[in-house]
Amino acid sequence: MGILSRLAAGILVAMAAAETAHALESDAFWSWGRPLRDSSDAINAKVNAELRAVVDEANAGKPGKLACTTLERRFMRRMRFPSFQTVEVWAMASPLVDRTPSTAEEEERYRKEWLFGATIPGDVVRWMPPSPIISIGGVRLGTDKLGHFFSEGILLHSRFEARLEQGDDVEQAEAHALKWSVLTERTFLGLSTSGVFSRGDLEANHEGMRFYNQLCDVDDPMLRIVDGAWTLTRPFDIRDYVTPEWDETWQSPIFGAMRWPRIRRRLETYCPLLDDPAVRAERERYAARDTETETERLVAEIVAQGKLADPEQFSLEHVCAQAKP
Amino acid sequence: MAVPRGPGTAALRPPVSRGILPGRMRGLLLPLLLLATPAAAADTLDGPSVARRTPTVRARFAWPQQAAFAAGVVFHRQPERITCDTVCPIRGWHLQGEAGTAGGQLAFGWTKLVGQHGPRFDVLSRPYMAFAVRGALLRTWGNSTLTPKERTFAGVEGAWSVARISLALSVMRDLDDDREGSRWLVGGGLGWGF
C-alpha cells in the first residue's frame, strides 16, 4: 500500500469519524427524579459576557467604521468550535451550571443506563460523550440543544440572510431556512448518521436563527450604535427561546428502524416514572405552555407526505400503552 | 485512601500529573509556557484559573515510525473548579514524545481540544475533538524502511483527533546537509488517542 493510498484511507476514516462529531445525544428521561436547579442565569451570564466582549472589542477601535454584521460575525466566531460549541462545552464543564450527571461516577452510570446505552460498541453515538441534562426556564434539555441553538442557528441565519438578499420576504426566507434545517436533521446531522431525527434539535435550530436575526436585522436590534459607541441594547435571555418542545421527553425524536428496537426496550424501563407526581406535574406545566410551532407544522407536513415516520409512535406514553399486558 | 471526586473536592484531589520533565527543567519551562498561553483561556465567570498539566496518550500506525506509542502533557490554564473528569475544554501547549518500531519523535506545539479523562486514570484518553500544530524532531531506527535506517528529521506536524480517532500529517526535512537525494519526508499516521 503506497503512501498516498494510506493517506487517502486515513482521510476517509477521519471523515467518517468527523460525522460522529454530530452524534451528540442526550436522554432527558434519565434526569427524571433527579432535582435540577435552573441554569438560565448562568447561561445568560456566559452569553452576555461573550456579547459584551465583542462590543468592547469594537469600541476599542473605530466603532463608527464597523458594520453591525461585522460584530455579528465576530460573535459567531467566538461561539463556534467544530462539533462542540463554546457555550455547550462550557455548560458541560462549568460549576455554575447545575446538570445531571455532574460527576465522573454519575456519568459512567449515565453511559450505561441512558437510552443509547443498549447499542453495539461501534455505534457512532457511543463514540462521543452523552450530553448532560440541564434545566432552563422550567424545561429540561440536553446541553446538545445549546450547541444546536448557537451553532446550527448560525447556519440557518446565514441561509435566511441569503434568501432575503435574493428577494424573498421574511416569511419565505424563514420557511426556506427551516426546510434546510429539516433536511440536515434527516441526513448528515441526524437520521442518516445517528439514526435519530430530533424534533427538539429542530426547535433549538429555529430559535437560534431567531436569536441571530435579532442581533442586527430587526427594527430594534440587540447591537446598535448609541452615542458613538456600540451598545448591547438588551441582555440575552435564553428563556425567551426555550420551550417545552426542546425537551425530548415531551416531543419525542423519530428513530431510525435500526435503532428503534433497542431504544424502545430502554424506554419501557421509564414507564413507571410516568406516575411519579413530579413527572406528572412537569408534564402538566409543559402542556399548559405547549403551542404548535413552525417546525412542528413543517414536520407534520413531511409526515403526512409519508417521508417521515409518525413521531407519536416513539412517545413514552405510546410505548408504555403498547407494553401493558 | 480513596479520594472523593466531583465538584467542590478540588482541594482534596492529588495533582493532575507529576509531569515527565526533570524538576529543574520544569521550573524554567512552566512559567514560559503559561506566560505564552493566551489570557482568553481563563474564564473569569468560573473563578480564578490555575496552571494544569494534563497527560495525553496515543497509539497509532505511522510512517515512518510504524507501530508507535506516544505520551504527552498539555500545559494549560483552567478554572480551579473545573476538572477533566467530565467533558472539558483545553487550550495550551502540548509536549509529546513517541517511540515506534522504526523511529521516535519529539513534538511540541499549540493545541485546542475538548475531551475528558478515562474512567480509571487522570489521563486524557477520551479526546472528542482536538487539533494541534507542532514542531517535531524525528529519528528513525530499527525497522525503518528509509535508507540509511538511522536518519534525523525536523519539521511541522498537524494533528487532529475526533471521537478518539487520531490522524496526523507531517512535513519534515533531513537534518544531514550531505544527504543524497530528496531530503524531504512527508509522514503521517492513523490511530487512537491524541
XYZ file of C-alpha atoms in Angstrom:
519
model
C 0.000 0.000 0.000
C 1.595 3.274 -1.110
C 1.867 6.423 0.955
C -0.883 8.170 -0.998
C -3.230 5.200 -0.596
C -2.527 5.116 3.135
C -3.112 8.828 3.397
C -6.358 8.583 1.428
C -7.522 5.734 3.655
C -6.634 7.771 6.722
C -8.523 10.782 5.486
C -11.569 8.637 4.705
C -11.536 7.166 8.204
C -11.118 10.629 9.695
C -14.002 11.971 7.604
C -16.172 9.112 8.803
C -15.134 9.929 12.346
C -15.970 13.589 11.779
C -19.531 12.567 11.034
C -19.728 11.129 14.515
C -18.968 14.566 15.867
C -22.572 15.442 15.089
C -23.771 12.412 17.002
C -24.099 14.110 20.393
C -27.262 12.870 22.017
C -28.935 13.124 25.407
C -31.549 11.324 27.472
C -33.740 13.714 29.465
C -35.785 10.763 30.823
C -32.689 9.810 32.836
C -32.957 13.135 34.693
C -36.454 12.302 35.984
C -36.403 12.006 39.743
C -33.152 13.956 39.899
C -33.583 17.537 41.106
C -32.100 20.257 38.884
C -31.659 23.939 39.706
C -32.482 26.383 36.933
C -29.350 27.338 34.968
C -30.843 30.201 32.938
C -28.933 32.899 34.824
C -25.614 31.107 34.371
C -26.155 30.564 30.620
C -27.298 34.176 30.233
C -24.219 35.436 32.096
C -21.924 33.453 29.792
C -23.599 34.581 26.564
C -23.872 38.214 27.672
C -20.177 38.171 28.642
C -19.344 36.985 25.107
C -21.600 39.647 23.560
C -20.087 42.393 25.740
C -16.581 41.224 24.825
C -17.456 41.707 21.144
C -18.929 45.157 21.852
C -15.878 46.203 23.914
C -13.525 44.981 21.206
C -15.439 47.002 18.597
C -15.408 50.145 20.759
C -11.667 49.808 21.391
C -11.072 50.532 17.685
C -13.106 52.833 15.492
C -16.692 51.840 16.256
C -18.202 54.101 13.592
C -16.352 52.260 10.854
C -17.726 48.838 11.763
C -20.961 47.417 10.422
C -23.297 45.569 12.766
C -22.762 42.460 10.664
C -19.040 42.644 11.498
C -19.848 42.429 15.214
C -22.308 39.660 14.426
C -19.569 37.702 12.595
C -17.114 38.254 15.465
C -19.654 36.935 17.940
C -20.305 33.912 15.743
C -16.569 33.197 15.589
C -16.422 33.205 19.377
C -19.352 30.807 19.510
C -18.004 28.171 17.132
C -15.863 25.136 17.717
C -16.193 22.228 15.293
C -18.694 19.758 16.669
C -18.681 21.178 20.190
C -19.930 24.687 20.546
C -18.452 27.174 23.036
C -21.476 27.605 25.332
C -22.350 23.905 25.075
C -18.897 22.817 26.285
C -18.942 25.495 28.955
C -22.323 24.240 30.219
C -20.910 20.692 30.330
C -17.977 21.814 32.492
C -18.857 24.927 34.494
C -19.665 24.595 38.212
C -22.172 27.433 37.697
C -24.442 25.147 35.682
C -26.425 22.519 37.599
C -26.582 19.377 35.481
C -27.113 15.668 35.722
C -24.897 13.736 35.514
C -22.447 16.105 37.161
C -19.645 13.866 38.394
C -17.458 11.263 36.695
C -19.171 8.457 38.617
C -22.655 9.659 37.659
C -21.554 9.998 34.057
C -20.307 6.405 33.916
C -23.704 5.331 35.235
C -25.450 7.560 32.662
C -23.385 5.939 29.886
C -24.644 2.511 30.950
C -28.276 3.405 31.631
C -29.211 6.055 29.083
C -31.421 5.465 26.040
C -28.418 4.838 23.794
C -26.641 2.563 26.275
C -28.014 -0.643 24.766
C -26.248 -0.317 21.447
C -23.259 -2.041 19.883
C -19.762 -0.708 20.715
C -19.241 0.611 17.162
C -22.327 2.838 17.389
C -21.275 6.400 16.496
C -23.409 7.821 19.311
C -21.265 5.982 21.864
C -18.030 7.415 20.475
C -18.990 10.829 21.789
C -19.929 11.883 25.331
C -23.600 11.745 26.293
C -24.870 15.281 26.815
C -25.854 16.022 30.419
C -29.307 17.394 31.216
C -29.869 20.944 32.479
C -32.946 22.994 33.332
C -33.760 26.259 31.553
C -36.893 28.176 32.487
C -38.532 25.012 33.826
C -37.661 22.941 30.744
C -35.246 20.003 30.928
C -32.949 19.644 27.968
C -29.636 18.172 26.925
C -26.681 20.534 26.591
C -26.503 19.425 22.946
C -29.501 21.720 22.396
C -27.292 24.704 23.262
C -24.934 23.552 20.522
C -27.837 23.460 18.084
C -29.080 26.865 19.199
C -25.761 28.670 18.852
C -24.105 26.680 16.070
C -26.849 25.438 13.754
C -28.610 28.735 14.428
C -25.720 30.469 12.641
C -26.153 28.270 9.571
C -29.899 28.883 9.444
C -29.352 32.609 9.935
C -26.894 32.630 7.015
C -29.411 30.881 4.750
C -32.138 33.237 5.950
C -29.941 36.240 5.085
C -29.018 34.804 1.691
C -32.674 34.334 0.781
C -33.536 37.861 1.872
C -30.785 39.140 -0.425
C -32.283 37.092 -3.261
C -35.572 38.922 -2.809
C -37.562 36.607 -0.531
C -39.716 38.213 2.132
C -39.096 37.345 5.795
C -41.663 34.524 5.862
C -40.317 32.902 2.710
C -36.709 33.206 3.897
C -37.583 31.682 7.269
C -39.515 28.832 5.641
C -36.539 28.125 3.380
C -34.142 28.052 6.367
C -36.429 25.710 8.286
C -36.707 23.321 5.335
C -32.925 23.240 5.148
C -32.782 22.557 8.896
C -35.144 19.601 8.483
C -33.049 18.331 5.573
C -29.868 18.337 7.712
C -31.679 16.520 10.517
C -32.960 13.903 8.078
C -29.468 13.393 6.648
C -25.957 14.161 7.908
C -26.883 15.735 11.255
C -29.427 13.162 12.319
C -31.288 10.243 10.836
C -28.550 9.112 8.414
C -25.691 9.286 10.909
C -27.026 8.691 14.399
C -30.401 7.232 13.451
C -32.170 9.998 15.367
C -34.350 12.728 13.872
C -34.681 15.087 16.800
C -37.591 17.484 16.715
C -36.078 19.145 19.795
C -32.926 19.858 17.794
C -35.041 21.500 15.093
C -36.728 23.737 17.668
C -33.326 24.779 19.015
C -32.024 25.429 15.477
C -35.020 27.612 14.697
C -34.808 29.615 17.911
C -31.062 30.024 17.338
C -31.810 31.582 13.974
C -34.334 33.919 15.631
C -31.672 34.996 18.113
C -29.063 35.735 15.417
C -31.682 37.585 13.363
C -32.262 39.859 16.348
C -28.623 40.891 16.662
C -28.715 43.237 13.672
C -31.592 42.598 11.304
C -34.692 43.808 13.134
C -36.166 47.231 13.863
C -34.887 47.092 17.434
C -31.578 45.194 17.157
C -29.639 43.911 20.166
C -26.454 45.528 18.804
C -26.655 49.228 17.932
C -24.509 52.366 17.983
C -25.646 54.695 20.779
C -23.795 57.985 21.298
C -20.983 56.872 19.015
C -20.345 53.559 20.734
C -21.594 50.030 20.070
C -24.080 49.009 22.743
C -25.840 45.823 23.741
C -29.334 47.330 23.855
C -30.825 44.470 25.872
C -29.282 41.437 27.514
C -29.667 37.990 26.037
C -32.130 35.786 27.903
C -32.214 32.097 26.944
C -35.701 31.815 28.474
C -37.070 33.874 25.569
C -36.254 30.971 23.276
C -36.578 27.696 25.203
C -39.962 25.973 25.100
C -41.155 22.518 26.246
C -40.670 21.372 22.648
C -36.905 21.323 23.303
C -37.381 18.529 25.843
C -37.199 15.178 24.060
C -39.261 13.507 26.777
C -42.097 15.791 25.682
C -41.528 15.981 21.948
C -40.041 12.619 21.119
C -37.483 12.182 18.350
C -38.154 9.969 15.339
C -35.827 6.968 15.449
C -34.430 5.019 12.514
C -35.583 1.425 12.042
C -32.195 0.003 13.069
C -32.053 1.980 16.307
C -35.665 1.877 17.417
C -35.924 -1.705 18.852
C -33.092 -1.073 21.335
C -34.379 2.396 22.226
C -37.859 1.007 22.764
C -36.615 -1.548 25.298
C -34.862 1.209 27.233
C -37.900 3.494 27.028
C -40.082 0.807 28.609
C -37.941 0.983 31.755
C -39.111 4.579 32.228
C -42.844 3.710 32.146
C -43.284 3.501 35.952
C -41.992 7.082 36.259
C -44.981 8.405 34.288
C -46.959 8.021 37.531
C -44.397 9.949 39.579
C -46.088 13.110 40.941
C -43.131 15.328 39.988
C -43.094 13.988 36.427
C -46.867 14.395 36.107
C -46.665 17.957 37.406
C -43.879 18.776 34.941
C -45.873 17.368 32.034
C -48.938 19.366 33.096
C -46.796 22.527 33.118
C -45.472 21.614 29.680
C -48.990 21.029 28.347
C -50.045 24.483 29.552
C -47.118 26.106 27.716
C -47.181 23.943 24.584
C -48.000 25.604 21.271
C -47.821 24.466 17.677
C -44.510 25.773 16.389
C -43.360 26.399 12.808
C -41.116 23.344 12.906
C -43.948 21.170 14.219
C -46.125 22.270 11.303
C -43.321 21.561 8.825
C -42.565 18.114 10.287
C -46.295 17.290 10.288
C -46.411 18.105 6.553
C -43.474 15.787 5.852
C -45.023 13.027 7.957
C -48.300 13.466 6.059
C -46.362 13.034 2.801
C -45.114 9.695 4.115
C -41.458 10.799 4.097
C -41.032 10.509 7.865
C -42.440 8.068 10.403
C -45.245 9.303 12.654
C -43.492 10.704 15.760
C -46.361 9.673 18.034
C -45.308 6.006 17.926
C -41.991 6.975 19.589
C -43.565 8.799 22.556
C -43.196 7.294 26.019
C -46.959 7.306 26.538
C -47.471 5.261 23.349
C -44.653 2.842 24.184
C -45.997 2.309 27.711
C -49.555 1.796 26.451
C -48.290 -0.834 23.996
C -46.190 -2.529 26.672
C -49.138 -3.043 29.049
C -50.407 -6.643 29.052
C -7.489 6.128 50.929
C -9.965 6.792 48.171
C -10.028 10.418 47.100
C -13.537 11.788 46.663
C -14.271 13.126 43.186
C -16.611 15.766 41.901
C -17.308 19.482 42.302
C -16.006 21.081 45.441
C -13.372 18.437 46.070
C -10.592 20.018 44.022
C -8.538 20.756 47.111
C -8.589 17.082 48.090
C -7.511 15.808 44.719
C -3.950 14.770 44.008
C -2.073 16.781 41.345
C -3.396 16.024 37.861
C 0.049 14.818 36.785
C 3.546 14.700 38.124
C 4.992 15.616 34.719
C 7.664 13.955 32.654
C 10.423 16.577 32.842
C 13.128 16.836 35.496
C 12.247 19.327 38.212
C 14.953 21.825 37.187
C 13.682 21.967 33.587
C 10.071 22.211 34.724
C 10.988 25.206 36.835
C 12.126 27.067 33.725
C 9.668 25.732 31.193
C 6.376 26.100 33.023
C 6.463 29.874 33.631
C 7.417 30.414 29.975
C 4.600 28.195 28.723
C 1.973 29.728 30.936
C 3.057 33.260 30.067
C 2.616 32.329 26.430
C -0.881 30.895 26.970
C -3.475 33.483 25.922
C -5.395 35.107 28.733
C -8.602 34.094 26.966
C -8.016 30.587 28.305
C -9.030 31.887 31.721
C -12.783 32.164 32.159
C -13.477 34.660 34.908
C -17.104 33.531 35.206
C -15.874 30.272 36.716
C -13.444 31.890 39.103
C -9.673 32.035 39.194
C -7.656 29.870 36.841
C -4.775 27.661 37.825
C -1.938 26.067 35.852
C -2.641 22.448 34.951
C -0.761 19.648 33.240
C -2.989 17.129 31.520
C -1.386 13.887 30.301
C -2.287 12.517 26.856
C -1.727 9.158 25.172
C -1.779 7.966 21.576
C -1.266 4.597 19.886
C -1.031 4.558 16.115
C 0.457 3.223 12.955
C 2.584 5.924 11.401
C 5.034 6.388 8.622
C 7.975 6.170 9.018
C 7.721 5.234 12.739
C 5.400 2.238 12.053
C 3.669 0.901 15.204
C 4.153 3.668 17.741
C 3.023 4.785 21.173
C 3.109 8.390 22.368
C 2.729 10.042 25.747
C 2.471 13.761 26.264
C 1.438 16.589 28.505
C -0.734 19.615 27.733
C 0.316 22.671 29.736
C -2.708 24.896 30.132
C -4.723 27.083 32.453
C -8.165 26.096 33.682
C -10.644 27.458 36.220
C -9.764 25.829 39.526
C -13.249 24.379 39.988
C -13.289 22.657 36.590
C -11.655 19.277 36.125
C -11.495 16.981 33.132
C -13.186 14.115 34.987
C -16.171 15.177 32.890
C -16.006 16.858 29.468
C -13.735 19.911 29.489
C -12.219 22.340 27.004
C -8.443 22.791 26.956
C -6.191 25.232 25.121
C -2.482 25.117 25.701
C 0.940 23.801 24.773
C 1.412 20.140 24.004
C 4.709 18.348 24.557
C 4.708 14.803 23.217
C 7.243 12.011 22.932
C 6.672 8.990 20.720
C 8.529 5.718 20.291
C 7.856 3.265 17.490
C 9.362 0.143 15.982
C 11.022 2.190 13.242
C 11.519 5.599 14.807
C 10.740 8.068 17.543
C 9.539 11.629 17.642
C 9.544 14.576 19.997
C 6.930 17.227 19.237
C 5.880 20.484 20.805
C 3.149 22.882 19.751
C -0.227 24.551 20.287
C -3.372 22.544 20.888
C -7.068 23.131 21.348
C -9.297 20.268 22.378
C -12.467 19.037 24.030
C -12.089 15.782 25.919
C -12.054 14.095 29.282
C -10.141 11.668 31.441
C -10.821 7.968 31.145
C -12.802 6.220 33.896
C -9.715 4.849 35.691
C -6.833 7.279 35.278
C -6.427 11.048 35.155
C -5.179 10.800 31.577
C -6.972 12.457 28.687
C -7.855 9.193 26.956
C -11.147 10.486 25.568
C -10.266 13.258 23.120
C -13.565 14.023 21.392
C -12.280 16.819 19.188
C -8.692 18.001 19.197
C -6.364 19.979 16.969
C -2.646 20.598 17.253
C 0.115 22.172 15.236
C 3.543 21.117 16.446
C 7.171 21.405 15.611
C 8.655 17.908 15.554
C 12.030 16.199 15.670
C 12.057 12.663 14.233
C 14.757 9.990 14.469
C 14.361 6.734 12.546
C 15.845 3.404 13.615
C 15.261 -0.346 13.798
C 12.694 -1.471 11.225
C 12.895 1.769 9.249
C 12.462 1.354 5.512
C 14.431 4.526 4.850
C 17.991 4.392 3.549
C 20.039 4.659 5.645
C 17.884 3.398 8.521
C 19.061 5.961 11.014
C 18.150 9.454 9.910
C 17.084 12.598 11.755
C 14.405 14.981 10.515
C 12.870 18.211 11.765
C 9.590 19.693 10.602
C 5.978 20.508 11.299
C 3.140 18.172 12.237
C -0.585 18.818 12.122
C -2.647 16.509 14.317
C -6.389 16.030 14.529
C -8.416 13.702 16.708
C -12.138 13.213 16.545
C -14.095 10.704 18.614
C -10.693 9.339 19.786
C -9.524 8.566 16.249
C -6.220 10.275 15.624
C -4.906 11.490 12.281
C -1.613 13.322 11.767
C 0.305 14.637 8.809
C 3.864 15.943 8.910
C 6.323 17.548 6.556
C 9.965 17.161 7.563
C 13.455 17.744 6.259
C 16.556 15.644 6.843
C 18.993 17.475 9.081
C 22.017 15.948 7.321
C 23.202 18.540 4.800
C 25.240 15.917 2.934
C 22.299 13.555 2.343
C 21.967 12.450 -1.286
C 18.578 12.513 -2.957
C 15.490 14.245 -1.588
C 15.819 15.436 1.980
C 12.060 15.973 2.365
C 9.802 13.487 4.108
C 6.003 13.526 4.176
C 4.838 11.422 7.091
C 1.555 10.635 8.715
C -0.314 8.281 10.931
C -3.673 6.954 11.987
C -4.541 5.606 15.399
C -6.276 6.069 18.723
C -5.943 8.917 21.228
C -4.266 12.284 20.856
